[in-house]
Amino acid sequence: MVGIYFSGTGNTKFCVEKFLTYYTGGVTACSIEDGQTVEAIKRNTEIVFAYPVYFSNMPKIVYDFINRNHSVFSGKKIFVIATMGLFSGDGAGCSARLLAKYGAHITGGLHLKMPDCIGDEKALKRTNEQNHLLVIAAENKIKEAAENLKLGNPVRQGLGFWYHMAGLFGQRLWFYNKTKKYSNKLHIEREKCIGCGICVSACAMDNISLYSGKAEPKGNCTMCYRCVNYCPKQAITLLGKKVYEQCIIEKYL
Ligand SMILES: Cc1cc2nc3c(=O)[nH]c(=O)nc-3n(C[C@H](O)[C@H](O)[C@H](O)COP(=O)(O)O)c2cc1C
Ligand code: SF4
Ligand code: SF4
């Protein structure tokens, strides 16, 4: 089994690696940002496919990855993991339906509540201790799910009609436009920026460049929040106006 994932701030990477540890005893996971990923899919029949949920949908970068490489998914056995701050309805189902359309066999789905990565909104902020407990609970769930898959009795969270309805009416319909296109809403405060380039090299979309020692965004953001959470000067915002907390998984382990 190989793990294929997208992870903005580390939650999903952590979860897929734990799943592989419990399922196979080792970790072979590739990010979709990595050039070797398509070859890794071709070489493996069994895949765990993982991503964070954005507005009850999969990130645009994940949607485009699947569509661009659709032929490699045919005949693969895919277990889908969706991580989220609170709720998604059918977070796993979003990619599962698309992958099944391209000929994959979906073996199961797992929803994992993890720390909220949106650092510039107060809404879902928890203490470090609460986030730490969330991560422990997620790991226990992962262990159980991996054991159940081994026993041939996989969990099927996010898959099926009722989950689909919950995702659609619970959130996706109202926020559908947010994940349909890449965003041009990233804001970088010029006065705060020291031109360190961390955001430039971190960005999954090559969406930030340095001009005259200051970072500037283009209009091609998948909203992963990596740059917002890594910037040493808290100069970057996306959905909110001010950085309240820089959220990265290492703080909560
Ligand atoms: C743009 C955006 C939208 C999000 N929408 C949702 C959502 O609809 N429901 C939810 O429970 N969490 C939502 N989240 C929280 C993330 O899914 C969650 O923190 C996830 O575990 C982050 O994973 P990562 O660290 O691998 O990027 C959203 C995060 C972002 C950045
Ligand atoms: S990480 Fe922050 S300080 Fe560094 S270049 Fe980007 S915006 Fe500027
Ligand atoms: S600009 Fe920032 S939030 Fe947008 S894709 Fe790049 S790293 Fe992620």
XYZ file of C-alpha atoms and ligand atoms in Angstrom:
300
model
C 0.000 0.000 0.000
C 1.162 3.537 -0.751
C -0.128 6.762 0.811
C -0.976 9.612 -1.545
C -1.873 12.858 0.142
C -2.147 16.605 0.117
C -1.512 18.381 3.410
C -1.314 22.133 3.918
C -0.200 22.270 7.534
C 0.690 18.680 8.412
C -2.521 17.189 9.848
C -3.266 14.988 6.868
C 0.362 13.928 6.445
C 0.410 12.870 10.107
C -2.812 10.861 9.671
C -1.801 9.068 6.490
C 1.587 8.140 7.957
C -0.051 6.769 11.102
C -2.527 4.793 8.990
C 0.311 3.223 6.996
C 2.225 2.420 10.191
C -0.753 0.562 11.640
C -1.755 -1.061 8.344
C 1.580 -2.112 6.868
C 4.097 -1.585 9.681
C 5.995 0.946 7.551
C 5.476 4.315 5.883
C 5.538 4.948 2.140
C 3.690 8.162 1.503
C 3.984 10.736 -1.273
C 2.532 14.207 -1.446
C 0.778 15.141 -4.682
C 3.278 18.024 -4.792
C 6.053 15.456 -5.296
C 7.083 14.609 -8.866
C 7.224 10.843 -8.089
C 3.594 10.468 -7.037
C 2.071 9.283 -10.310
C 4.750 6.583 -10.663
C 4.062 5.497 -7.076
C 0.356 5.109 -7.885
C 1.179 3.060 -10.985
C 3.389 0.698 -8.951
C 0.798 0.006 -6.222
C -2.627 -1.621 -6.326
C -3.665 -0.555 -2.841
C -3.723 3.149 -2.017
C -4.689 5.289 0.946
C -5.673 8.677 -0.470
C -5.863 11.579 1.982
C -6.572 15.329 2.041
C -8.046 18.058 4.247
C -11.637 19.147 3.751
C -12.162 22.747 2.614
C -15.767 23.991 2.812
C -17.027 20.388 2.813
C -15.175 19.732 -0.403
C -11.751 18.545 -1.485
C -9.104 21.206 -2.140
C -8.968 22.422 -5.741
C -5.352 21.182 -6.018
C -6.565 17.639 -5.181
C -9.483 17.836 -7.604
C -7.136 18.927 -10.394
C -4.594 16.217 -9.509
C -7.223 13.488 -9.842
C -8.582 14.831 -13.112
C -5.140 15.417 -14.626
C -3.996 11.857 -13.803
C -7.339 10.052 -14.026
C -6.062 7.110 -16.066
C -3.729 5.879 -13.289
C -6.595 5.273 -10.846
C -8.376 2.626 -12.887
C -8.446 -0.737 -11.064
C -6.846 0.621 -7.875
C -8.214 -0.244 -4.428
C -8.488 3.100 -2.633
C -9.189 3.855 1.027
C -9.970 7.571 1.454
C -9.090 9.662 4.518
C -10.488 13.178 4.964
C -9.248 15.370 7.827
C -11.301 18.297 9.102
C -11.613 20.821 11.902
C -15.205 19.947 12.744
C -17.601 18.624 10.105
C -17.730 17.724 6.446
C -20.662 15.371 5.817
C -19.107 13.549 2.898
C -15.503 14.779 2.913
C -14.215 11.347 1.869
C -17.096 10.887 -0.554
C -16.110 13.942 -2.614
C -13.000 12.286 -4.024
C -14.380 8.746 -3.741
C -17.140 9.496 -6.260
C -14.653 11.012 -8.700
C -12.119 8.187 -8.261
C -14.863 5.582 -8.746
C -15.885 7.363 -11.958
C -12.312 6.808 -13.157
C -12.493 3.085 -12.425
C -11.137 2.862 -8.848
C -12.639 0.492 -6.296
C -13.285 2.416 -3.065
C -12.536 0.141 -0.119
C -13.531 2.524 2.673
C -13.527 6.043 4.077
C -12.372 7.640 7.323
C -13.180 11.095 8.734
C -10.741 12.513 11.262
C -11.302 15.563 13.413
C -7.985 17.426 13.713
C -6.823 20.916 14.757
C -8.343 23.667 12.643
C -5.658 25.100 10.358
C -7.365 28.441 9.628
C -5.119 30.703 11.662
C -6.797 34.000 10.791
C -10.338 33.205 12.000
C -11.281 32.841 15.660
C -14.188 30.479 15.015
C -12.701 27.050 15.744
C -9.744 27.974 17.917
C -8.920 25.487 20.658
C -6.167 25.467 23.266
C -2.959 23.569 22.509
C -4.030 20.943 25.055
C -7.434 20.497 23.386
C -5.719 20.138 20.016
C -3.269 17.647 21.505
C -6.190 15.530 22.757
C -7.828 15.728 19.324
C -4.680 14.341 17.728
C -4.552 11.462 20.244
C -8.222 10.652 19.572
C -7.573 10.721 15.816
C -4.646 8.337 16.184
C -6.822 5.876 18.114
C -9.442 6.071 15.366
C -6.779 5.507 12.709
C -5.473 2.428 14.506
C -8.961 0.930 14.711
C -9.693 1.740 11.052
C -6.436 0.149 9.871
C -7.148 -2.991 11.891
C -10.696 -3.199 10.527
C -9.446 -2.834 6.959
C -6.993 -5.668 7.575
C -9.882 -7.817 8.860
C -11.863 -7.062 5.690
C -14.414 -4.954 7.556
C -13.489 -1.374 6.617
C -15.209 1.704 7.971
C -17.154 3.656 5.307
C -17.403 7.187 6.688
C -18.367 9.864 4.171
C -19.442 7.299 1.566
C -23.031 6.723 0.497
C -26.246 8.663 0.004
C -26.910 10.090 3.479
C -23.355 11.345 3.922
C -23.642 12.913 0.450
C -26.830 14.748 1.464
C -25.250 15.903 4.769
C -22.220 17.319 2.954
C -24.252 18.958 0.219
C -26.912 20.607 2.383
C -24.789 20.964 5.542
C -22.277 23.207 3.835
C -21.091 22.569 0.258
C -24.043 24.131 -1.550
C -23.595 27.449 0.267
C -19.819 27.539 -0.200
C -19.524 25.793 -3.556
C -17.826 28.747 -5.290
C -15.027 28.818 -2.707
C -13.421 25.594 -3.946
C -14.462 25.740 -7.601
C -11.596 28.043 -8.563
C -8.220 28.941 -7.108
C -8.454 31.970 -4.839
C -7.070 35.446 -5.457
C -7.850 36.616 -1.918
C -4.446 36.027 -0.274
C -3.233 39.245 1.332
C 0.381 40.038 2.250
C 1.093 43.115 4.354
C 4.084 44.775 2.675
C 5.120 46.686 5.792
C 5.430 43.491 7.844
C 7.189 41.396 5.181
C 10.972 41.031 5.616
C 11.470 39.166 2.328
C 12.666 35.919 3.966
C 11.135 33.817 1.157
C 9.702 31.134 3.478
C 6.243 31.539 1.964
C 7.683 31.393 -1.565
C 9.334 28.021 -1.067
C 6.490 26.625 1.062
C 3.676 27.333 -1.375
C 2.165 24.290 -3.054
C 0.927 26.391 -5.949
C 3.946 28.569 -6.747
C 1.566 31.393 -5.950
C 4.008 33.778 -4.219
C 7.074 35.580 -5.599
C 9.508 38.102 -4.194
C 9.659 41.498 -5.915
C 12.132 44.061 -4.600
C 12.484 42.112 -1.356
C 8.734 41.844 -0.677
C 6.447 38.846 -1.119
C 3.536 39.240 -3.517
C 0.769 36.756 -4.302
C -0.636 35.848 -7.703
C -4.234 34.682 -8.065
C -3.618 30.959 -7.816
C -4.105 29.909 -4.185
C -5.557 26.530 -3.136
C -6.145 27.938 0.390
C -3.894 25.445 2.178
C -2.842 28.017 4.838
C 0.789 26.889 4.840
C 2.194 30.348 4.127
C -0.154 32.005 6.651
C 0.973 29.591 9.341
C 4.700 29.642 8.510
C 5.304 33.374 8.003
C 7.623 34.538 10.820
C 6.101 38.037 10.721
C 2.444 36.983 10.561
C 2.164 39.127 7.455
C -0.179 36.851 5.506
C -3.957 36.464 5.763
C -6.535 34.758 3.586
C -10.087 34.390 4.934
C -9.632 36.695 7.935
C -7.950 40.035 8.554
C -5.495 39.148 11.335
C -3.463 36.094 12.358
C -4.703 34.765 15.722
C -2.744 31.538 15.835
C -0.207 29.869 13.589
C -1.404 26.302 13.373
C 1.004 23.531 12.471
C 0.747 19.931 13.600
C 4.104 19.919 15.446
C 2.606 22.242 18.106
C -0.013 19.677 19.028
C 1.930 16.407 19.159
C -10.019 26.946 3.355
C -10.338 25.948 4.430
C -11.629 25.462 4.578
C -11.924 24.526 5.563
N -13.192 24.027 5.635
C -13.489 23.099 6.577
C -14.788 22.527 6.629
O -15.643 22.767 5.782
N -15.073 21.670 7.635
C -14.134 21.325 8.570
O -14.449 20.560 9.469
N -12.854 21.812 8.521
C -12.516 22.690 7.536
N -11.241 23.193 7.463
C -10.211 22.709 8.432
C -9.257 21.666 7.820
O -9.959 20.725 7.049
C -8.451 20.922 8.876
O -7.825 21.778 9.750
C -7.472 19.956 8.230
O -7.166 18.922 9.135
C -6.170 20.612 7.773
O -5.317 19.620 7.271
P -3.818 19.851 6.822
O -3.046 20.274 8.041
O -3.381 18.527 6.315
O -3.804 20.890 5.769
C -10.909 24.097 6.464
C -9.600 24.591 6.310
C -9.325 25.494 5.310
C -7.909 25.997 5.151
S 7.166 34.419 4.934
Fe 6.313 36.393 5.562
S 8.077 37.682 5.965
Fe 8.813 35.940 4.761
S 8.693 36.614 2.620
Fe 6.755 35.585 3.082
S 5.380 37.254 3.735
Fe 7.466 38.042 3.828
S -0.506 31.065 -1.276
Fe -0.352 30.208 0.797
S -2.402 29.415 1.263
Fe -2.277 29.747 -0.967
S -1.641 27.795 -1.828
Fe 0.232 28.972 -1.468
S 0.924 28.385 0.600
Fe -1.203 27.711 0.370
